[in-house]
């Protein structure tokens, strides 16, 4: 089912070392996959106590109308799609901070080296949660408590879903942040920068996902290519719980 073209794909999948036919990775393809996923999300809910814990953590670290940039950096053993290094996020992060000099950054990453590099550059604005991070994939380390690892990932995803703007590469965790935003804050615009989107819209003609077109988010490839007036405002269209 993982390779079924009619299943939900959180990023372009590979088979025998090559990207699957039809997984074109364009903005339209990603929006279609998210709309498919939202049909499934109607039957999936996060326990109320976990939702309240995520909300409480966010509110304890950020003011209600404070502009917060969510950043997800997938490191460790990412291989199906290319790993995006911290410096590849810098242009978008700096664009946000130029627009919001007092803005904050919430970083979710599994890679301690990614955290270190980002803290060196943006430590004055950076907030992170204390989670298990390893150069190798912590999720595969059976020495670490499995329940805690699962909860850490879920909490990061829920907190990212509350941010003003979200920068991501291809990742299942990041995609769930978009789905959680759509499920738990319906109607609240989510400004998303997909760093690994395929910019060639002509490839939509070869897409395997054309059955859904619901616009769940505002997804843009390069926010820094847009005028500053198009940057998201920190209030009132976005509801933080």
C-alpha positions as a printed Julia matrix, in Angstrom:
241×3 Matrix{Float64}:
   0.0    0.0     0.0
   2.99   2.32    0.59
   3.63   2.43   -3.16
   0.01   2.46   -4.29
  -0.48   5.56   -6.45
  -3.94   6.08   -4.94
  -2.65   6.07   -1.34
  -1.68   9.22    0.57
   1.94  10.17   -0.04
   3.48  12.67    2.38
   6.34  13.29   -0.06
   7.44  11.85   -3.43
   8.16   8.16   -2.8
  10.83   6.01   -4.37
  10.82   2.49   -5.75
  14.07   0.72   -6.73
  15.97   3.96   -6.23
  13.82   6.07   -8.52
  10.97   8.46   -7.76
   7.63   6.78   -8.37
   5.9    7.66  -11.61
   3.27  10.3   -10.9
   4.85  11.56   -7.65
   5.68  14.88   -9.27
   6.02  16.85   -6.02
   4.45  20.08   -7.3
   2.31  22.47   -5.28
  -0.85  21.04   -6.88
   0.29  17.47   -6.19
   1.04  18.29   -2.53
  -2.33  20.02   -2.09
  -4.06  16.98   -3.58
  -2.26  14.6    -1.21
  -3.17  16.77    1.78
  -6.8   16.85    0.76
  -6.76  13.05    0.49
  -5.21  12.83    3.94
  -7.85  15.09    5.48
 -10.51  12.54    4.57
  -8.63  10.06    6.78
  -8.03  12.66    9.49
 -11.79  12.86   10.02
 -11.45   9.48   11.75
  -8.24  10.25   13.67
  -8.06  12.41   16.79
  -5.35  13.33   19.26
  -6.3   12.79   22.9
  -7.56  15.95   24.59
  -4.84  15.89   27.25
  -2.12  15.86   24.58
  -3.78  18.73   22.72
  -3.99  20.73   25.94
  -0.35  19.98   26.79
   0.79  21.22   23.37
  -1.38  24.33   23.66
  -0.09  24.97   27.17
   3.54  24.64   26.11
   3.01  27.04   23.22
   1.23  29.61   25.36
   3.93  29.37   28.04
   6.7   30.21   25.56
   5.03  32.63   23.14
   2.67  35.56   23.51
  -0.8   35.26   21.94
  -0.18  37.66   19.03
   3.57  37.12   18.81
   4.82  36.19   15.31
   6.4   32.74   15.51
   8.21  30.96   12.7
   7.93  27.18   12.8
  10.9   25.36   11.3
  11.14  21.62   10.82
  14.55  20.2     9.88
  14.58  16.48    9.14
  18.09  15.15    9.57
  19.65  11.84   10.71
  18.81   9.07    8.22
  16.61  10.96    5.74
  17.33   9.44    2.33
  14.2    9.02    0.18
  14.37  12.72   -0.63
  17.48  14.87   -0.3
  18.38  16.1     3.16
  18.02  19.89    3.53
  20.84  21.38    5.61
  20.34  24.28    8.05
  21.98  26.81    5.74
  19.35  26.01    3.11
  16.7   27.39    5.49
  18.61  30.6     6.21
  17.18  32.8     3.47
  13.6   32.13    4.51
  14.38  32.46    8.22
  16.14  35.78    7.66
  13.24  37.07    5.53
  10.87  36.37    8.43
  13.13  38.04   11.0
  13.65  41.06    8.76
   9.88  41.46    8.58
   9.38  40.71   12.29
  12.55  41.88   14.15
  11.0   40.75   17.45
   9.76  37.46   16.0
  10.56  34.08   17.49
  11.57  30.74   15.98
  10.34  27.35   17.11
  12.66  24.64   15.76
  11.79  20.96   15.64
  14.61  18.67   14.54
  15.82  15.15   15.25
  19.45  16.06   14.5
  21.63  17.6    17.25
  24.02  19.04   14.66
  21.14  20.87   12.95
  20.1   22.29   16.32
  23.66  23.42   17.09
  24.05  25.16   13.71
  20.72  26.95   14.04
  21.36  27.96   17.65
  24.73  29.49   16.69
  23.06  31.71   14.1
  19.64  32.45   15.6
  19.99  31.6    19.27
  18.66  35.0    20.33
  15.27  34.12   18.78
  15.29  30.32   19.05
  13.06  28.1    21.17
  13.15  24.29   21.19
  11.65  21.49   23.22
  13.88  19.08   25.19
  13.59  15.93   23.09
  15.78  12.92   22.28
  18.18  13.82   19.45
  20.91  11.66   17.95
  23.11  11.78   14.86
  21.61   8.37   14.07
  17.83   8.02   14.07
  16.73   8.11   17.72
  13.45   6.48   16.76
  15.35   3.26   15.95
  17.27   3.25   19.25
  15.49   0.74   21.51
  17.4    2.01   24.54
  15.26   5.15   24.48
  11.7    4.94   25.78
   9.38   4.3    22.83
   6.39   6.07   24.33
   8.43   9.2    25.03
   9.85   9.22   21.5
   6.38   8.97   19.98
   5.03  11.7    22.23
   8.0   13.98   21.47
   7.32  13.75   17.75
   3.59  14.31   18.23
   4.16  17.33   20.48
   6.58  18.92   18.01
   4.1   18.42   15.19
   1.23  19.93   17.18
   3.29  22.93   18.28
   4.49  23.57   14.72
   0.84  23.6    13.66
   0.24  26.64   15.89
   2.95  28.87   14.42
   2.4   31.94   12.25
   4.43  30.65    9.34
   6.02  27.25    8.69
   9.19  26.32    6.79
   9.66  22.66    5.92
  11.25  20.12    3.64
   9.67  16.8     2.67
   8.81  14.93    5.85
   5.91  13.01    7.31
   6.18  14.87   10.63
   5.97  18.23    8.89
   3.01  17.12    6.8
   1.12  16.11    9.93
   1.62  19.66   11.25
  -0.31  20.92    8.22
  -3.02  18.31    8.73
  -3.31  19.13   12.45
  -3.67  22.82   11.63
  -6.47  22.06    9.18
  -8.22  19.72   11.62
  -7.93  21.67   14.86
  -7.95  25.24   13.54
 -10.25  25.01   10.53
 -10.4   28.16    8.47
  -7.13  29.55    9.9
  -4.73  30.28    7.06
  -1.39  28.52    7.42
   1.5   30.12    5.52
   3.77  27.26    4.49
   7.09  27.35    2.66
   7.77  23.97    1.06
  11.5   24.16    0.33
  11.54  21.0    -1.79
   8.49  21.6    -3.96
   9.01  20.92   -7.65
   8.6   24.39   -9.24
   7.78  22.99  -12.69
   3.98  23.19  -12.87
   4.09  21.52  -16.3
   4.77  18.25  -14.47
   1.19  18.36  -13.15
   0.21  16.7   -16.43
   2.04  13.56  -15.2
   0.68  13.7   -11.63
  -0.8   10.61   -9.97
  -2.95  12.79   -7.67
  -5.63  14.81   -9.43
  -8.78  13.73   -7.59
  -8.71  16.39   -4.85
  -8.18  20.12   -5.05
  -9.26  21.48   -1.64
  -7.03  24.41   -0.68
  -6.05  23.69    2.92
  -3.1   26.07    3.24
  -1.27  28.88    1.52
   1.77  26.99    0.2
   4.54  29.0    -1.4
   7.88  27.86   -2.77
  10.0   30.91   -2.01
   8.41  33.48    0.28
  11.44  35.74   -0.13
  10.52  36.17   -3.79
   7.26  37.85   -2.71
   6.79  41.44   -1.61
   6.89  41.98    2.13
   3.22  42.97    2.06
   2.46  39.33    1.33
   4.09  38.18    4.55
   1.6   36.73    7.07
   0.36  39.05    9.8
   0.7   37.61   13.32
  -2.94  38.01   14.37
  -6.23  37.9    13.79
  -6.78  35.44   10.95
  -4.84  32.82   12.88
  -6.39  31.46   16.06
  -4.05  29.94   18.62
  -6.6   27.76   20.35
